[in-house]
Amino acid sequence: MIIILSLVFILLIFLFGSNKTAQSIVTTLINLGVFFGILFAIFFGMNPILATIIGCVIISLVTLFYQNEVNIKTKSAFYSVLIVLIISMSFTFLICYYSNIQGFPTGQYEIRLSNGYSDEIEVNMMFLQIAVILIVLIGSAIDTSLAVSSALYEVKENNPDLNKLDVFNSGLSIGKGILSSTINTLFFIFIAEYLSLFLYLVKYYDFLQILNSKEFAQEVITISIAGIASVIIIPVTAFLCSRRYK
């Protein structure tokens, strides 16, 4: 069924989409390959954070420069993503360290020795949790940054007399409109993906237990950090564009 749905999706892309849309399919396949590269790198002993950072940089390069060409807009977006990735990694490390959300939650009954699985995967689980969060946030960060940089480029092209402060303020205004849709997208993905988990928690736990459960905390913290990164990248992109666009 997965193969059939994938073939139907690709067929519709080629029938009704442009070359740009078809190019996005190639980008997705490359990014999927990068993801498996991250997985195997961690499996063979590479630090999960280092492997993920390298993977996120490659994903950014492919998504921005292959799919959207090399120009001042994509370069500005790429630099912004790198800055936000470094910032996000810093406070993500602190949050994961103090919240202790790494590892397998108690609700993941399938990961048990009695079921034939081993929970000793010989990987630093805190580093792995940070890697998961970075992978979650990179997509929304790239999309938001490219949207802001592209819109600001058009603003500057049509209003060449705008000074750097005006361009920066325009970027913040543009970002407000983009941010609402980005946050909504993250929120609904979160709700849809973990609906069964919520039903399970509501049935077997009271409100305080839900708030303190590792299952709930992992997902809320992950999606919250992704949202924070989507917010931070707006002023970062606006600032870089205001300095780079002449």
Short mmCIF file of C-alpha atoms in Angstrom, two decimals:
data_model
loop_
_atom_site.label_atom_id
_atom_site.label_comp_id
_atom_site.label_asym_id
_atom_site.label_seq_id
_atom_site.Cartn_x
_atom_site.Cartn_y
_atom_site.Cartn_z
CA MET A 1 0.00 0.00 0.00
CA ILE A 2 2.86 2.39 0.80
CA ILE A 3 4.43 1.75 -2.60
CA ILE A 4 1.10 2.30 -4.38
CA LEU A 5 0.44 5.58 -2.57
CA SER A 6 3.99 6.76 -3.26
CA LEU A 7 3.65 5.97 -6.97
CA VAL A 8 0.29 7.76 -7.17
CA PHE A 9 1.77 10.80 -5.43
CA ILE A 10 4.79 10.94 -7.76
CA LEU A 11 2.55 10.44 -10.82
CA LEU A 12 0.30 13.33 -9.79
CA ILE A 13 3.35 15.50 -9.20
CA PHE A 14 4.60 14.92 -12.75
CA LEU A 15 1.13 15.31 -14.27
CA PHE A 16 0.05 18.52 -12.56
CA GLY A 17 3.26 19.97 -11.16
CA SER A 18 6.05 21.92 -12.81
CA ASN A 19 9.71 21.01 -13.11
CA LYS A 20 10.19 22.79 -9.79
CA THR A 21 7.69 20.48 -8.13
CA ALA A 22 9.36 17.43 -9.63
CA GLN A 23 12.67 18.76 -8.35
CA SER A 24 11.21 18.83 -4.85
CA ILE A 25 10.65 15.06 -5.10
CA VAL A 26 14.35 14.58 -5.82
CA THR A 27 15.16 16.87 -2.89
CA THR A 28 12.96 14.80 -0.60
CA LEU A 29 14.64 11.58 -1.71
CA ILE A 30 18.09 13.08 -1.13
CA ASN A 31 17.06 14.30 2.32
CA LEU A 32 15.71 10.83 3.08
CA GLY A 33 19.11 9.44 2.14
CA VAL A 34 20.75 11.97 4.46
CA PHE A 35 18.47 10.83 7.28
CA PHE A 36 19.56 7.23 6.81
CA GLY A 37 23.14 8.47 6.69
CA ILE A 38 22.64 10.08 10.11
CA LEU A 39 21.11 6.85 11.40
CA PHE A 40 24.01 4.69 10.23
CA ALA A 41 26.61 7.20 11.43
CA ILE A 42 25.13 7.05 14.94
CA PHE A 43 24.87 3.25 14.72
CA PHE A 44 28.58 2.97 13.90
CA GLY A 45 29.61 5.14 16.83
CA MET A 46 29.57 8.77 15.71
CA ASN A 47 28.39 11.33 18.26
CA PRO A 48 24.61 11.75 17.63
CA ILE A 49 24.78 15.55 17.87
CA LEU A 50 27.72 15.80 15.46
CA ALA A 51 26.08 13.40 12.99
CA THR A 52 22.82 15.35 13.15
CA ILE A 53 24.47 18.74 12.71
CA ILE A 54 26.32 17.49 9.63
CA GLY A 55 23.08 16.00 8.33
CA CYS A 56 21.11 19.21 8.99
CA VAL A 57 23.73 21.26 7.14
CA ILE A 58 23.54 18.90 4.15
CA ILE A 59 19.72 19.02 4.22
CA SER A 60 19.87 22.82 4.26
CA LEU A 61 22.33 22.89 1.35
CA VAL A 62 20.21 20.53 -0.75
CA THR A 63 16.87 22.15 0.07
CA LEU A 64 18.03 25.71 -0.45
CA PHE A 65 20.64 25.51 -3.21
CA TYR A 66 19.54 22.51 -5.25
CA GLN A 67 15.81 23.08 -5.09
CA ASN A 68 15.86 26.90 -5.06
CA GLU A 69 19.14 27.66 -6.86
CA VAL A 70 22.19 29.53 -5.58
CA ASN A 71 21.43 33.23 -5.14
CA ILE A 72 21.53 35.92 -2.50
CA LYS A 73 18.13 34.85 -1.14
CA THR A 74 19.10 31.25 -0.54
CA LYS A 75 22.53 32.23 0.78
CA SER A 76 20.93 34.56 3.33
CA ALA A 77 18.49 31.84 4.33
CA PHE A 78 21.33 29.31 4.68
CA TYR A 79 23.40 31.56 6.94
CA SER A 80 20.30 32.23 9.05
CA VAL A 81 19.60 28.52 9.43
CA LEU A 82 23.19 27.88 10.55
CA ILE A 83 22.97 30.61 13.20
CA VAL A 84 19.64 29.36 14.53
CA LEU A 85 20.89 25.76 14.50
CA ILE A 86 23.80 26.76 16.75
CA ILE A 87 21.53 28.77 19.06
CA SER A 88 18.94 25.99 19.22
CA MET A 89 21.55 23.35 19.96
CA SER A 90 22.79 25.38 22.92
CA PHE A 91 19.49 25.83 24.74
CA THR A 92 18.24 22.39 23.66
CA PHE A 93 21.20 20.83 25.47
CA LEU A 94 20.33 22.72 28.65
CA ILE A 95 16.63 21.86 28.43
CA CYS A 96 17.28 18.16 27.82
CA TYR A 97 19.86 18.06 30.61
CA TYR A 98 17.60 19.59 33.26
CA SER A 99 14.28 18.08 32.14
CA ASN A 100 15.66 14.53 31.91
CA ILE A 101 13.39 13.63 28.98
CA GLN A 102 15.85 11.37 27.17
CA GLY A 103 15.38 7.63 26.82
CA PHE A 104 12.40 5.34 26.34
CA PRO A 105 9.20 6.45 28.12
CA THR A 106 7.45 3.94 30.37
CA GLY A 107 4.51 3.92 27.96
CA GLN A 108 6.59 2.39 25.17
CA TYR A 109 5.73 -1.16 26.16
CA GLU A 110 7.02 -2.57 22.87
CA ILE A 111 10.63 -1.77 23.87
CA ARG A 112 10.99 -4.42 26.54
CA LEU A 113 13.34 -7.35 27.14
CA SER A 114 10.28 -9.56 27.57
CA ASN A 115 9.24 -8.70 24.02
CA GLY A 116 12.59 -9.67 22.58
CA TYR A 117 14.02 -6.15 22.40
CA SER A 118 17.07 -4.74 24.13
CA ASP A 119 16.95 -1.22 25.53
CA GLU A 120 20.77 -1.13 25.69
CA ILE A 121 21.57 0.47 22.32
CA GLU A 122 24.93 1.86 23.50
CA VAL A 123 24.10 5.43 22.51
CA ASN A 124 24.09 8.50 24.77
CA MET A 125 20.33 8.98 25.06
CA MET A 126 20.52 12.66 25.96
CA PHE A 127 22.58 13.35 22.83
CA LEU A 128 20.08 11.28 20.84
CA GLN A 129 17.16 13.31 22.20
CA ILE A 130 18.94 16.53 21.19
CA ALA A 131 19.47 15.05 17.73
CA VAL A 132 15.75 14.26 17.45
CA ILE A 133 14.82 17.83 18.36
CA LEU A 134 17.28 19.31 15.85
CA ILE A 135 15.86 17.13 13.07
CA VAL A 136 12.32 18.21 13.96
CA LEU A 137 13.11 21.93 13.88
CA ILE A 138 15.31 22.07 10.75
CA GLY A 139 12.42 21.80 8.29
CA SER A 140 10.34 24.65 9.69
CA ALA A 141 13.48 26.78 10.13
CA ILE A 142 14.45 26.38 6.46
CA ASP A 143 10.92 27.12 5.21
CA THR A 144 10.49 30.20 7.39
CA SER A 145 13.92 31.61 6.58
CA LEU A 146 13.51 31.16 2.82
CA ALA A 147 10.05 32.72 2.89
CA VAL A 148 11.31 35.80 4.74
CA SER A 149 14.45 36.23 2.62
CA SER A 150 12.51 35.84 -0.66
CA ALA A 151 9.83 38.31 0.38
CA LEU A 152 12.42 40.83 1.58
CA TYR A 153 14.29 40.53 -1.70
CA GLU A 154 11.14 41.56 -3.59
CA VAL A 155 10.53 44.41 -1.14
CA LYS A 156 14.05 45.74 -1.64
CA GLU A 157 13.88 45.32 -5.43
CA ASN A 158 10.67 47.33 -5.63
CA ASN A 159 11.75 49.87 -3.02
CA PRO A 160 15.50 50.42 -3.54
CA ASP A 161 15.51 53.54 -1.35
CA LEU A 162 14.66 51.61 1.81
CA ASN A 163 17.40 51.79 4.43
CA LYS A 164 18.61 48.82 6.47
CA LEU A 165 16.27 49.52 9.38
CA ASP A 166 13.25 49.68 7.08
CA VAL A 167 14.22 46.38 5.47
CA PHE A 168 14.65 44.80 8.90
CA ASN A 169 11.25 46.05 10.08
CA SER A 170 9.67 44.81 6.86
CA GLY A 171 11.17 41.40 7.55
CA LEU A 172 9.62 41.33 11.01
CA SER A 173 6.23 42.29 9.56
CA ILE A 174 6.48 39.59 6.90
CA GLY A 175 7.56 37.09 9.53
CA LYS A 176 4.45 37.69 11.62
CA GLY A 177 2.24 36.47 8.80
CA ILE A 178 4.44 33.47 8.09
CA LEU A 179 4.78 32.58 11.75
CA SER A 180 1.08 32.02 12.35
CA SER A 181 0.84 29.40 9.60
CA THR A 182 4.11 27.76 10.68
CA ILE A 183 3.03 27.42 14.30
CA ASN A 184 -0.38 26.10 13.24
CA THR A 185 1.30 23.52 11.02
CA LEU A 186 3.59 22.35 13.83
CA PHE A 187 0.67 22.24 16.27
CA PHE A 188 -1.62 20.17 14.06
CA ILE A 189 1.19 17.76 13.13
CA PHE A 190 1.84 17.33 16.85
CA ILE A 191 -1.85 16.75 17.65
CA ALA A 192 -2.42 14.34 14.76
CA GLU A 193 0.73 12.31 15.36
CA TYR A 194 0.16 11.85 19.07
CA LEU A 195 -3.63 11.64 19.25
CA SER A 196 -3.51 8.00 20.33
CA LEU A 197 -0.95 8.90 23.02
CA PHE A 198 -3.23 11.63 24.36
CA LEU A 199 -6.16 9.21 24.51
CA TYR A 200 -3.99 6.72 26.38
CA LEU A 201 -2.79 9.34 28.87
CA VAL A 202 -6.28 10.73 29.48
CA LYS A 203 -7.64 7.24 30.13
CA TYR A 204 -4.99 6.04 32.57
CA TYR A 205 -3.52 9.20 34.15
CA ASP A 206 -4.83 12.24 35.96
CA PHE A 207 -3.93 15.78 34.88
CA LEU A 208 -0.81 16.17 37.06
CA GLN A 209 0.49 12.75 36.05
CA ILE A 210 0.06 13.69 32.39
CA LEU A 211 2.03 16.91 32.86
CA ASN A 212 4.85 15.01 34.56
CA SER A 213 4.90 11.98 32.27
CA LYS A 214 7.98 11.50 30.08
CA GLU A 215 5.83 10.69 27.03
CA PHE A 216 3.99 14.00 27.23
CA ALA A 217 7.05 16.04 28.18
CA GLN A 218 9.16 14.67 25.33
CA GLU A 219 6.66 15.64 22.66
CA VAL A 220 5.67 19.03 24.11
CA ILE A 221 9.29 20.09 24.64
CA THR A 222 10.28 18.91 21.16
CA ILE A 223 7.50 20.77 19.37
CA SER A 224 7.99 23.84 21.59
CA ILE A 225 11.68 24.09 20.70
CA ALA A 226 10.80 23.74 17.02
CA GLY A 227 8.35 26.62 17.44
CA ILE A 228 10.94 28.73 19.26
CA ALA A 229 13.43 28.13 16.45
CA SER A 230 10.81 29.21 13.91
CA VAL A 231 10.35 32.46 15.85
CA ILE A 232 14.07 33.16 16.36
CA ILE A 233 14.91 32.68 12.70
CA ILE A 234 12.65 35.56 11.61
CA PRO A 235 14.68 38.42 13.16
CA VAL A 236 17.93 36.61 12.31
CA THR A 237 16.95 36.35 8.63
CA ALA A 238 15.60 39.90 8.58
CA PHE A 239 18.84 41.22 10.06
CA LEU A 240 21.09 39.35 7.61
CA CYS A 241 18.96 40.37 4.64
CA SER A 242 18.96 44.01 5.72
CA ARG A 243 22.77 43.90 5.66
CA ARG A 244 23.19 41.85 2.47
CA TYR A 245 20.54 43.31 0.15
CA LYS A 246 21.83 46.40 -1.61
#
